[in-house]
Coordinates of C-alpha atoms and ligand atoms in Angstrom, one line a residue:
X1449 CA 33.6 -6.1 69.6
X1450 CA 34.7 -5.5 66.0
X1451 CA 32.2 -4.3 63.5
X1452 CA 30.8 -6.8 61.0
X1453 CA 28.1 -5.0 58.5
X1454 CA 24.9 -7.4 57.8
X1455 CA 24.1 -8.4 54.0
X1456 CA 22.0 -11.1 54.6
X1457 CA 19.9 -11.8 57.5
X1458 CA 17.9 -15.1 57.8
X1459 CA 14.6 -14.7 59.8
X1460 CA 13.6 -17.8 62.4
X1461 CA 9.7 -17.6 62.9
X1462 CA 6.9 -17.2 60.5
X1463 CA 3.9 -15.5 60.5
X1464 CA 3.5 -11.2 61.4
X1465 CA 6.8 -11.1 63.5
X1466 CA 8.7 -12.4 60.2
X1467 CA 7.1 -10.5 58.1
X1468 CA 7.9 -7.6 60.1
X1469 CA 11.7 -7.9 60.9
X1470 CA 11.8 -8.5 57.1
X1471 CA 10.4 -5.2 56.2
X1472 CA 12.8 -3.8 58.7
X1473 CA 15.8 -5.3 56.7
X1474 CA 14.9 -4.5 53.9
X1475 CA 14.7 -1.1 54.4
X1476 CA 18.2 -1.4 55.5
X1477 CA 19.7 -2.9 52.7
X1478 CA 19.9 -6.1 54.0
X1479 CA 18.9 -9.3 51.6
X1480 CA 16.2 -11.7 53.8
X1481 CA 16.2 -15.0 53.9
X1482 CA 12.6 -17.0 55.0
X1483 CA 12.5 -20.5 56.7
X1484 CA 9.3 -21.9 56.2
X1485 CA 7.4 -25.1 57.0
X1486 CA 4.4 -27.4 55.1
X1487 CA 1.9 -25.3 56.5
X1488 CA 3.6 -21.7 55.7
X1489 CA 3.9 -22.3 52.5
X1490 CA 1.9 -20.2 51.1
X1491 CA 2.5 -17.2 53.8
X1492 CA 3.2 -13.8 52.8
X1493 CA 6.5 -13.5 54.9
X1494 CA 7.5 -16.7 52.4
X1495 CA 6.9 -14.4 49.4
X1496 CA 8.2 -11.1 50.5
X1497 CA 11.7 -13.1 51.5
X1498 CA 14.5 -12.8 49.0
X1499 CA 15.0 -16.2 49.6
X1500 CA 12.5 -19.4 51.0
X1501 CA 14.1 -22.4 52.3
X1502 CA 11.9 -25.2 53.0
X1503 CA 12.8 -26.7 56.3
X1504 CA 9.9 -29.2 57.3
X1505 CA 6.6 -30.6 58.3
X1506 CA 4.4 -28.3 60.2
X1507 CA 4.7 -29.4 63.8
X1508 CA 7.5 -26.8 65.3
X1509 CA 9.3 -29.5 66.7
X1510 CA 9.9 -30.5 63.2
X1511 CA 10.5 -27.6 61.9
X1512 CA 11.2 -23.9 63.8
X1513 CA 12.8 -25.6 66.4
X1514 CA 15.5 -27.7 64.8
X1515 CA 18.6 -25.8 65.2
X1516 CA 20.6 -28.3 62.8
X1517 CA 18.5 -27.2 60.1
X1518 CA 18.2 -23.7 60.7
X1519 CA 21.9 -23.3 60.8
X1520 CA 22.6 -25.6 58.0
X1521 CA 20.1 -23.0 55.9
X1522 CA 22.5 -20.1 57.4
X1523 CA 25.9 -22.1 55.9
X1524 CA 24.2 -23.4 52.7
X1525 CA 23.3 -19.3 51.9
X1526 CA 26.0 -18.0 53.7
X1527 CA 23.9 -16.1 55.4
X1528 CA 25.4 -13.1 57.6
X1529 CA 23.1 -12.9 60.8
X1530 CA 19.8 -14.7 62.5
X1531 CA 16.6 -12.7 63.6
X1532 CA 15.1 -15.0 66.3
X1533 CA 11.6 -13.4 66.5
X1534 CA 10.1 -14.1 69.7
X1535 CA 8.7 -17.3 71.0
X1536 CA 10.5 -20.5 68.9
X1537 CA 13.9 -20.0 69.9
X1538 CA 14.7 -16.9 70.2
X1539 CA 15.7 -17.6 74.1
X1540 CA 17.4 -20.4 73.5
X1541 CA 20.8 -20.0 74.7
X1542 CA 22.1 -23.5 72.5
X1543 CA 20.8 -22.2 69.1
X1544 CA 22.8 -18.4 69.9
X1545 CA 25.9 -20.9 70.7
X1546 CA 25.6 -22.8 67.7
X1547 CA 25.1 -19.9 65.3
X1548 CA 28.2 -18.3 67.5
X1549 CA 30.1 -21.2 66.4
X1550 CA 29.9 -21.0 62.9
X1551 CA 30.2 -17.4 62.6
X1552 CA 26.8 -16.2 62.2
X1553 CA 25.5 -13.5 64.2
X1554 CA 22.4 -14.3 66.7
X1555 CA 20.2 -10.9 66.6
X1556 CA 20.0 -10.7 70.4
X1557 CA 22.3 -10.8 73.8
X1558 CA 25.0 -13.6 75.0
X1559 CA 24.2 -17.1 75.0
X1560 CA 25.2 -16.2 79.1
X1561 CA 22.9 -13.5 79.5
X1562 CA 19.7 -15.3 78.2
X1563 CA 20.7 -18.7 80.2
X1564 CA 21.0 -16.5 83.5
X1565 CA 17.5 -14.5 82.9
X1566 CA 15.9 -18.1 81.7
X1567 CA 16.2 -19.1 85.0
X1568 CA 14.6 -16.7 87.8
X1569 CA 16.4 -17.5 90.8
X1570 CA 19.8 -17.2 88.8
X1571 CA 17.9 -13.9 87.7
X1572 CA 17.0 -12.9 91.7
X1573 CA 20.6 -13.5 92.6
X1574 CA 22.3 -11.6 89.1
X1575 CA 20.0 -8.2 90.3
X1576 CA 21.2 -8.7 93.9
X1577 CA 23.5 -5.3 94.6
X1578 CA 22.5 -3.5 91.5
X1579 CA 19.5 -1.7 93.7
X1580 CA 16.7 -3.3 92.0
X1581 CA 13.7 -4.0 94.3
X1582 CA 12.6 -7.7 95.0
X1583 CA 9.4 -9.1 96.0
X1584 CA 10.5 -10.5 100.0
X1585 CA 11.2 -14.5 100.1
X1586 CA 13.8 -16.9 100.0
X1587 CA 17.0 -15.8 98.8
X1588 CA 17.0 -19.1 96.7
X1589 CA 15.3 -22.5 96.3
X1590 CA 13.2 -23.6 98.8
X1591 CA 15.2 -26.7 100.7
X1592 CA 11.9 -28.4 102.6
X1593 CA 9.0 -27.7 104.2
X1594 CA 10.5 -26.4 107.8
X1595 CA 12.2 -23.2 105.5
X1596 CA 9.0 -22.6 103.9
X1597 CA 7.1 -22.3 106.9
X1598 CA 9.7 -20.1 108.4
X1599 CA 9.7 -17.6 105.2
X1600 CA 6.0 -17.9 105.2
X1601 CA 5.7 -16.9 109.0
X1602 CA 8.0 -14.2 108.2
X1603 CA 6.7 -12.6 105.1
X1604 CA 3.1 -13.4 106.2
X1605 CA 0.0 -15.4 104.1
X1606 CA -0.6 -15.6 101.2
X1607 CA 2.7 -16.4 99.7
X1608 CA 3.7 -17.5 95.8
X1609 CA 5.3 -20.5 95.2
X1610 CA 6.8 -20.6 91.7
X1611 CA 9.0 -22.4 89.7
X1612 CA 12.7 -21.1 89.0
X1613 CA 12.5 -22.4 85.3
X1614 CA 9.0 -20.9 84.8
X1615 CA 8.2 -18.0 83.8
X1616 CA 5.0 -16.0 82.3
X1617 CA 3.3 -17.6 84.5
X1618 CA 3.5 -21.0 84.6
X1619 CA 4.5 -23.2 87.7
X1620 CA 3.1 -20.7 90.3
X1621 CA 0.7 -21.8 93.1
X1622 CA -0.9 -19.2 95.9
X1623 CA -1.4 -20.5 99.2
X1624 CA -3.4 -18.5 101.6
X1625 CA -2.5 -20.1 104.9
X1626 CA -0.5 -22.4 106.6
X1627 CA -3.0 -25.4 106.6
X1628 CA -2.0 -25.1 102.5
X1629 CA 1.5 -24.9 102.6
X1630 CA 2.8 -28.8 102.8
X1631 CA 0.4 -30.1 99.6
X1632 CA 1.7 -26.5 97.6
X1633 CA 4.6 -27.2 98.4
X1634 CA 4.5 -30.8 97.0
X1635 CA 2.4 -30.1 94.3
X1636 CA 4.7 -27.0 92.6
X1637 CA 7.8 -29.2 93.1
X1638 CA 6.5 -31.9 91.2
X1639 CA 4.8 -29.8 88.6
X1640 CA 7.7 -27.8 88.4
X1641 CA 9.4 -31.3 87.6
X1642 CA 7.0 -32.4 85.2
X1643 CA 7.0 -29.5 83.0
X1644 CA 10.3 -28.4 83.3
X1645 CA 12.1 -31.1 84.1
X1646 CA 13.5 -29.3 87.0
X1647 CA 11.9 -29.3 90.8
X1648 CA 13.7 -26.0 92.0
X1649 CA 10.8 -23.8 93.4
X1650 CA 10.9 -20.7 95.2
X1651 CA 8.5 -18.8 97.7
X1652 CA 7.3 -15.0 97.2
X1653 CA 4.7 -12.8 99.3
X1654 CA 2.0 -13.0 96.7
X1655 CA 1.3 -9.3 95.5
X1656 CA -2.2 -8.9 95.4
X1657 CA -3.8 -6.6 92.1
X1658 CA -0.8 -5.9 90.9
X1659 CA -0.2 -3.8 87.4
X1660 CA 1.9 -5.7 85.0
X1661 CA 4.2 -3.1 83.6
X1662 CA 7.6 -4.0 81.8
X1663 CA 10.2 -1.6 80.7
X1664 CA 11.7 -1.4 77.0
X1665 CA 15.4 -1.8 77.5
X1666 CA 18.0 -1.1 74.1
X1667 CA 21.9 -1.5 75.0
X1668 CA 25.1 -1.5 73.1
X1669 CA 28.1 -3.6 73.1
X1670 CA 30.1 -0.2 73.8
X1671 CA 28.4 -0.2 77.3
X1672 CA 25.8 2.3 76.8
X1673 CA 22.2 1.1 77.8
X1674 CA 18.8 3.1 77.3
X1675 CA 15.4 2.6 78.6
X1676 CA 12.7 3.0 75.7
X1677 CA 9.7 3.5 78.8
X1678 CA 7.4 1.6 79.8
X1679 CA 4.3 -0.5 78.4
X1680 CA 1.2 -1.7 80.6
X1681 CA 0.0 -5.0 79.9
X1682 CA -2.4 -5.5 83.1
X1683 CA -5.4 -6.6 80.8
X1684 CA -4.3 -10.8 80.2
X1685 CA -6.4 -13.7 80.6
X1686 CA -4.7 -16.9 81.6
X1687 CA -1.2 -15.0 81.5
X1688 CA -2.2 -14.4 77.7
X1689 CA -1.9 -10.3 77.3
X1690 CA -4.8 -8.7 75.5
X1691 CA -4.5 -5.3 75.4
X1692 CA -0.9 -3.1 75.6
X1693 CA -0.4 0.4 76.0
X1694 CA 2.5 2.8 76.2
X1695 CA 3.1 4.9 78.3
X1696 CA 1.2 3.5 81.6
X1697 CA -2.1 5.6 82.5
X1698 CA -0.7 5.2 85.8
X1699 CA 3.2 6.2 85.8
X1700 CA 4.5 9.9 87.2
X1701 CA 7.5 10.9 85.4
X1702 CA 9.5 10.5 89.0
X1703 CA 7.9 6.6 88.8
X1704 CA 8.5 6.2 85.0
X1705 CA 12.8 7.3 85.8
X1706 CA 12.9 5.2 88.8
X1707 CA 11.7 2.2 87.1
X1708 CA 13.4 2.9 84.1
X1709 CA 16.6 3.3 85.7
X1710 CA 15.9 0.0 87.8
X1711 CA 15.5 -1.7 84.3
X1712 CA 18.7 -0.5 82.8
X1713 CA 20.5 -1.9 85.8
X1714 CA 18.8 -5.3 85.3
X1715 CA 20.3 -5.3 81.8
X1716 CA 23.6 -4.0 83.4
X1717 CA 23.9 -6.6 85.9
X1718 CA 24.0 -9.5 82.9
X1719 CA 26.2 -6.8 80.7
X1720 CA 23.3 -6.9 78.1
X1721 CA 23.0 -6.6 74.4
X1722 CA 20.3 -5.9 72.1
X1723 CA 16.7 -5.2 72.8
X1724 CA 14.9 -6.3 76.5
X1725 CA 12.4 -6.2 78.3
X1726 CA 12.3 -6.1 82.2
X1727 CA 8.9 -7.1 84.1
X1728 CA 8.1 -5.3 87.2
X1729 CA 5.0 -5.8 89.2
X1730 CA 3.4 -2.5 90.5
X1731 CA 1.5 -2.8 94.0
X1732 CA -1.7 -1.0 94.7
X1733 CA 0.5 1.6 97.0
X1734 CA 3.0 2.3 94.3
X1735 CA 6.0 -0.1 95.2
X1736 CA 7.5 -1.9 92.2
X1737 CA 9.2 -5.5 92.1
X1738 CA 11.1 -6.9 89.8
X1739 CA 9.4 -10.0 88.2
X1740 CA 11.9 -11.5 84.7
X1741 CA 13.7 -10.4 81.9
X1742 CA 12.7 -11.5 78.6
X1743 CA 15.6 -11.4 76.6
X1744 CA 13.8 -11.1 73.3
X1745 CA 11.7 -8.4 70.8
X1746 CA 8.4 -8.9 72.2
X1747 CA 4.9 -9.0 70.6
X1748 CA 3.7 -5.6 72.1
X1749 CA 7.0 -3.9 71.2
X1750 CA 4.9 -1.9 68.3
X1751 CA 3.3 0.6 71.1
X1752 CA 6.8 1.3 72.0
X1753 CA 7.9 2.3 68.8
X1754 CA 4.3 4.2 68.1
X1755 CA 5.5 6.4 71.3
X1756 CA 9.2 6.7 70.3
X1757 CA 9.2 7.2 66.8
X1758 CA 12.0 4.6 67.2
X1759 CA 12.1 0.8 64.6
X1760 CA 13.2 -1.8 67.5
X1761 CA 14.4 -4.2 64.7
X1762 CA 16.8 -1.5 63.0
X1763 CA 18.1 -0.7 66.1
X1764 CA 19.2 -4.5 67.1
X1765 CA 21.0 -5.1 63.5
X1766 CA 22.7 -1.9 64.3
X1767 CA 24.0 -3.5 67.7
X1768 CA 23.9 -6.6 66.2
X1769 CA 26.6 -4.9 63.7
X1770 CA 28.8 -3.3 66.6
X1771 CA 27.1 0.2 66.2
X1772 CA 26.7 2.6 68.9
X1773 CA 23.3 3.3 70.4
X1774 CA 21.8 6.8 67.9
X1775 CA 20.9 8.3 71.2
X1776 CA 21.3 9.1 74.5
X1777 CA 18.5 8.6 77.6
X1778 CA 18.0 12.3 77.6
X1779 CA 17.3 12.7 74.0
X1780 CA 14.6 10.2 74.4
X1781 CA 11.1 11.4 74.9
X1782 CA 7.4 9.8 74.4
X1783 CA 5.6 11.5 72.0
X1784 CA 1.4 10.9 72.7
X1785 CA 0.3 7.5 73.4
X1786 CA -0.1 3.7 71.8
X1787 CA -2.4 0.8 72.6
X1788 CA -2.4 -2.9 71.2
X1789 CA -5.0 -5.1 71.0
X1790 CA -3.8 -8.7 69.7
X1791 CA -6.3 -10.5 67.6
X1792 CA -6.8 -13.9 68.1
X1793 CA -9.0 -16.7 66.1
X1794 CA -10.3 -17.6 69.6
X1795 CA -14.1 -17.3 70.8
X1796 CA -15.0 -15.3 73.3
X1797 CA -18.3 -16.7 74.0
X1798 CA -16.7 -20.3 73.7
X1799 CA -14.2 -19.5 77.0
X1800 CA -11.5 -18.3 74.0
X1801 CA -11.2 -21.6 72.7
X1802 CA -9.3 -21.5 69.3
X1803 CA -11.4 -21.5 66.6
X1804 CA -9.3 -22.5 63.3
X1805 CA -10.5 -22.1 59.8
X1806 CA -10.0 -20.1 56.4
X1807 CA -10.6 -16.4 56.5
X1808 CA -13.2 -16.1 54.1
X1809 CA -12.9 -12.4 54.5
X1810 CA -10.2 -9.7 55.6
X1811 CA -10.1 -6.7 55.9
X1812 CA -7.9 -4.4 58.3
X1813 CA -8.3 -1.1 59.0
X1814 CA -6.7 1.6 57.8
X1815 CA -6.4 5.6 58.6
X1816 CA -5.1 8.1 60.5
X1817 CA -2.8 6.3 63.5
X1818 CA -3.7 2.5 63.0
X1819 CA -0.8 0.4 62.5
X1820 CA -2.0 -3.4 61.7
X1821 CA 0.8 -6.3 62.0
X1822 CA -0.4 -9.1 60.4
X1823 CA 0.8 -12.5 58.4
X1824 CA -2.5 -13.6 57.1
X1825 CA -4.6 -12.9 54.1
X1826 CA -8.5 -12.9 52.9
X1827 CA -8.7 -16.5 52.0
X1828 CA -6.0 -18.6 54.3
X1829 CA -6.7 -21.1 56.7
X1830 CA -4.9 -20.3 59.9
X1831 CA -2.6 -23.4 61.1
X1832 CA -4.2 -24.9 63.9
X1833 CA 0.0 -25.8 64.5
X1834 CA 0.8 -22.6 66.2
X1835 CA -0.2 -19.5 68.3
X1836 CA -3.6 -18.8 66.8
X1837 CA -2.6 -14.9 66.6
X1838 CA -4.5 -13.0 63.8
X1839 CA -2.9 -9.9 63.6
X1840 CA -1.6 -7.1 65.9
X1841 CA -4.2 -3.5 65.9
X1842 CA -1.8 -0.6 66.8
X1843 CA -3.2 2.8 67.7
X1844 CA -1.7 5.7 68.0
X1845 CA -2.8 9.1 69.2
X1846 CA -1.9 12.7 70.7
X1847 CA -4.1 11.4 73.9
X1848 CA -4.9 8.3 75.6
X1849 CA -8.4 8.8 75.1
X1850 CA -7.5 9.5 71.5
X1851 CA -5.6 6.5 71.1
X1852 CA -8.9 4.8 72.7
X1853 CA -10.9 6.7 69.9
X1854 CA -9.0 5.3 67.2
X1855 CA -9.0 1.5 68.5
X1856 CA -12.2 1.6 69.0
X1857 CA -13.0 2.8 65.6
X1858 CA -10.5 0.5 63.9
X1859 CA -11.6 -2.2 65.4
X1860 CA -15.6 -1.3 64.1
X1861 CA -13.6 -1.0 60.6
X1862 CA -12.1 -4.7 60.9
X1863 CA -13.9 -7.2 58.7
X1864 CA -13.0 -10.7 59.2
X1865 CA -15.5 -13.4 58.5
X1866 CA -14.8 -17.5 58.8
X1867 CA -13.3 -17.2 62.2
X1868 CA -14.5 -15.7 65.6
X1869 CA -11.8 -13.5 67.0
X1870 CA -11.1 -11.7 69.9
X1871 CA -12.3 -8.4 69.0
X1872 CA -15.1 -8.2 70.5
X1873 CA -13.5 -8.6 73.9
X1874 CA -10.8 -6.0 72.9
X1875 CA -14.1 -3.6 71.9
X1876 CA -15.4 -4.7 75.2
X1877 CA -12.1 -3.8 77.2
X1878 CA -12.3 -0.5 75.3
X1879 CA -15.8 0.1 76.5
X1880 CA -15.3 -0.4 80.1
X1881 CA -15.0 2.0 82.6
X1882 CA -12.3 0.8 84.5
X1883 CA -9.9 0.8 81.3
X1884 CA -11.2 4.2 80.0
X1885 CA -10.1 5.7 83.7
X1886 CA -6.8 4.2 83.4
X1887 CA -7.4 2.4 86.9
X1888 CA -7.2 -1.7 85.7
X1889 CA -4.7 -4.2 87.6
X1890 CA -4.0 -7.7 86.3
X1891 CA -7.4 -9.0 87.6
X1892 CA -9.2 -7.1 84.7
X1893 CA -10.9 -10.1 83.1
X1894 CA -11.8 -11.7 86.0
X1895 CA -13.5 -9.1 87.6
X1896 CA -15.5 -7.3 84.6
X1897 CA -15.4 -10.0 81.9
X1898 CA -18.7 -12.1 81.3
X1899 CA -19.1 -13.7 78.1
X1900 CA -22.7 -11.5 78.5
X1901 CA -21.1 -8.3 78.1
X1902 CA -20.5 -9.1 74.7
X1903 CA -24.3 -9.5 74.0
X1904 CA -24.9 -5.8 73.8
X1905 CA -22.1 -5.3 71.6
X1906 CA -22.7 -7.9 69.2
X1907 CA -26.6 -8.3 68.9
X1908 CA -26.6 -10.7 66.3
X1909 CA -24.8 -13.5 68.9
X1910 CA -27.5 -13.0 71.2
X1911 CA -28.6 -16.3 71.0
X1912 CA -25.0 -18.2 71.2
X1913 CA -24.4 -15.9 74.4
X1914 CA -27.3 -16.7 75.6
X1915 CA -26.4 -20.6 75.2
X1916 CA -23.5 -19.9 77.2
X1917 CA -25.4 -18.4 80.0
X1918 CA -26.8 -21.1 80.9
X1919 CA -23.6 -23.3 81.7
X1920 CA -22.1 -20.1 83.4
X1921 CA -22.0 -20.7 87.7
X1922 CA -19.3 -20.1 89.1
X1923 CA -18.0 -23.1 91.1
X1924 CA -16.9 -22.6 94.9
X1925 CA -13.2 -23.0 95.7
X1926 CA -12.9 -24.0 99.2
X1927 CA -9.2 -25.4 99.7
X1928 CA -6.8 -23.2 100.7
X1929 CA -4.3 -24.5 97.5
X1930 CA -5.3 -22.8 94.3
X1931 CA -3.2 -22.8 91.2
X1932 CA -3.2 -19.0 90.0
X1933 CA -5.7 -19.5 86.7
X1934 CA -7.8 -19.9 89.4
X1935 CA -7.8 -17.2 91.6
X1936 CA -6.7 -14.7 88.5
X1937 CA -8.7 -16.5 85.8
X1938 CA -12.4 -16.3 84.9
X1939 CA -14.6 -18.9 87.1
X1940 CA -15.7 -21.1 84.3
X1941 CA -12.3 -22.3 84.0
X1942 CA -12.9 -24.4 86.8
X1943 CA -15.9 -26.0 85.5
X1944 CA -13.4 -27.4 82.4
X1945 CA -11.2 -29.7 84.6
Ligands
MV4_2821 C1 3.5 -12.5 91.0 C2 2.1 -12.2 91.3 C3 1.8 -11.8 92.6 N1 2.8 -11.8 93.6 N2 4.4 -12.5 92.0 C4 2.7 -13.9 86.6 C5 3.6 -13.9 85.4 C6 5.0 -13.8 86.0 N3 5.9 -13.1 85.2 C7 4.8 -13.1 87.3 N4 3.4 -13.3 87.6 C8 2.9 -12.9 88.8 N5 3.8 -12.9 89.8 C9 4.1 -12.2 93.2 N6 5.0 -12.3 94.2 C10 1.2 -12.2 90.3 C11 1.6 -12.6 89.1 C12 0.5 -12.6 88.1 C13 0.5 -11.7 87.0 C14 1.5 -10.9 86.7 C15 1.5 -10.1 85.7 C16 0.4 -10.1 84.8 C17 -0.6 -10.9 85.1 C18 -0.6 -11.7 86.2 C19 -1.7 -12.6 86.4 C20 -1.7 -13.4 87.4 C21 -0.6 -13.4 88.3

């Protein structure tokens, strides 16, 4: 691939994530351009943009997501390159095409490589003979009921049923016996078809307390492809992460190779470019599964670079530009330890509802190790249009339990009034045992979380928790279908539908 130097890169997404691929470029040299829509107007990523281009009303459909506009910005300012972000399309296959087309560089892998790790049974199958372990099931989508009873006998109760166009956790049903199987089976193909307009599903033994941990991946267009560690994201509600930390609590170094290794093979097997992150699943004796690759910068990506002194976004212009990898895996080494908390204008006491208004104050902490990603300031009304995401609290210490120290202290230090946030559940999390040991699996929430807990950090909201109390019984879940919020998610979820 020939080189081709970036002079002007054109950023598609708003909020912290813009903001922070623009800082990025700038310190490169590069001249940013900001897409922005009615309700951005007045963001600071708009402002700190070389250029602002207007491109439309505030829903996203209207806006982030029309690829027309977005490349008729690139031509109109003959912009070099396109920094997806995450979420909007940033794995959108059609959008890296189009831009492809006109000769503008997409900041991330092939067009082929993000349709094949889009879909997860094309995923499965890619892996297949590159030695990366798989959770047992089908080898593809299920054809009927008779082959899902078979794999089901064979693999044994409870089994997974997810979607092959889901993902992150949507489209997946556990069924804990036989009895169960024909109505999930039903169910997750037409859900599947509902929300993704595509029935295919497929069966997996269903892990139970798994860790979440996902594997930083960085590769070249020369061939070379390095694995950046890991990051644990176990603590999620609703498949939302919470908290993120790097490296795991949990991982030896012989663990930490083998999975990194199994990770750089993923990316091999799709011959991929840029920045990635591979998903594995950890079971409670150690084994590790691969889950998905997400083919884009994601929002925890800030505890890698705390841990490898390493800027995620310089380093996918550079491959973006045809430059080799600065390093090799050996030269690469974690240097103490980072954790994440995301803030969200959601209310903890109100089962994390969003809870939209102006920030009537802000103000983020600052000090030794504390990194804050934000898009917001003192005085702006967050746009109930989008992900309700605050800011990003980064920590960083010589220790985990320093890194603990310092979040917990930055997050005393955080002022924001007008808005309830998640903060006090991330103070919470920080609190609790089971995190501060290091031994948490994806069923965190769910088994410690009680909107009561918050009472005795937050004395003042006595009375609202208090309120909640009351409504707070768990209701009894005797079928033997349950989506996965419900067994994984906190009880009072149930009482909503
Ligand atoms: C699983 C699983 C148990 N067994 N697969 C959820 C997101 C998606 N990437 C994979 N997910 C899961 N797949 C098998 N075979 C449990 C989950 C899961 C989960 C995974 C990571 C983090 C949080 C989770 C919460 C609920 C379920």
């Amino acid at each position: 691939m020939a080189k081709k130097k970036i002079k002007k890169l054109l950023v598609a997404n708003r909020g912290e994530i813009a903001l922070r691929v623009m800082r990025s470029a700038r310190e490169m040299g590069i001249s940013t351009v900001a897409v922005y829509s009615e309700a951005d107007r007045n963001a600071p990523f708009v402002r700190f943009a070389d250029e602002a281009v207007f491109i439309g009303p505030a829903p996203s459909k209207e806006s982030y997501l029309v690829v027309e506009k977005l490349v008729g910005v690139c031509k109109d300012l003959k912009v070099d390159a396109v920094h997806p972000g995450y979420g909007f399309l940033s794995e959108n296959g059609d959008f890296a095409r189009a831009l492809e087309k006109s000769g503008i560089t997409f900041v991330g892998p092939s067009p082929e490589a993000m349709k094949v790790m889009g879909d997860k049974l094309a995923a499965k199958e890619a892996v297949k003979g590159f030695g990366v372990p798989l959770v047992p099931g089908t080898e593809g989508a299920v054809s009927g009921l008779d082959e899902a009873i078979a794999v089901a006998k064979t693999i044994k109760f409870p089994i997974l049923i997810k979607a092959a166009a889901g993902g992150g956790g949507k489209g997946m049903r556990v069924v804990v016996e036989e009895a169960g199987l024909k109505e999930g089976l039903e169910r997750a193909i037409s859900e599947a078809q509902n929300a993704f307009g595509d029935g295919s599903v497929f069966i997996e033994k269903y892990v139970a307390g798994p860790r979440h941990i996902e594997v930083q991946v960085m590769a070249d267009t020369h061939g070379n492809t390095c694995y950046l560690f890991e990051r644990e994201c176990s603590v999620q509600r609703r498949h939302q992460k919470v908290v993120e930390e790097a490296p795991s609590a949990v991982l030896s170094p012989a663990m930490r190779k083998r999975m990194g290794e199994a990770a750089v093979n993923v990316a091999k097997s799709v011959d991929y470019v840029g920045a990635g992150t591979v998903e594995f699943l950890l079971d409670e004796g150690g084994d590790f599964y691969f889950m998905e690759m997400n083919t884009r910068l994601q929002v925890e990506h800030p505890v890698t670079e705390m841990i490898t002194g390493l800027d995620l976004v310089k380093l996918q212009i550079r491959v973006a530009e045809g430059e080799k990898l600065p390093f090799t895996q050996d030269e690469l080494t974690i240097n103490g330890h980072a954790i994440e908390v995301r803030v969200y204008a959601e209310d903890p006491l109100n089962n994390f509802l969003p809870d939209i208004g102006t920030l009537t104050t802000y103000r983020p902490p600052q000090g030794p190790g504390v990194r804050v990603d934000d898009g917001f300031e003192e005085g702006m009304t967050i746009p109930i249009h989008y992900d309700p995401m605050i800011a990003k609290l980064i920590t960083h210490g010589a220790t985990r339990e320093e890194a603990i120290a310092r979040m917990e202290r930055a997050i005393d230090d955080y002022a924001i009034g007008g808005v309830e946030t998640t903060l006090p559940f991330c103070r919470f999390v920080m609190g609790h045992e089971s995190f501060r040991s290091g031994k948490y699996d994806t069923h965190f929430v769910r088994d410690h979380f009680k909107p009561e807990a918050l009472e005795a950090l937050e004395a003042d909201e006595f009375q609202a928790a208090a309120l909640v109390s009351g409504i707070w019984q768990a209701a009894a879940v005797p079928a033997a279908v349950k989506s996965t919020a419900e067994i994984d998610g906190s009880p009072w979820k149930l009482r909503r539908r």
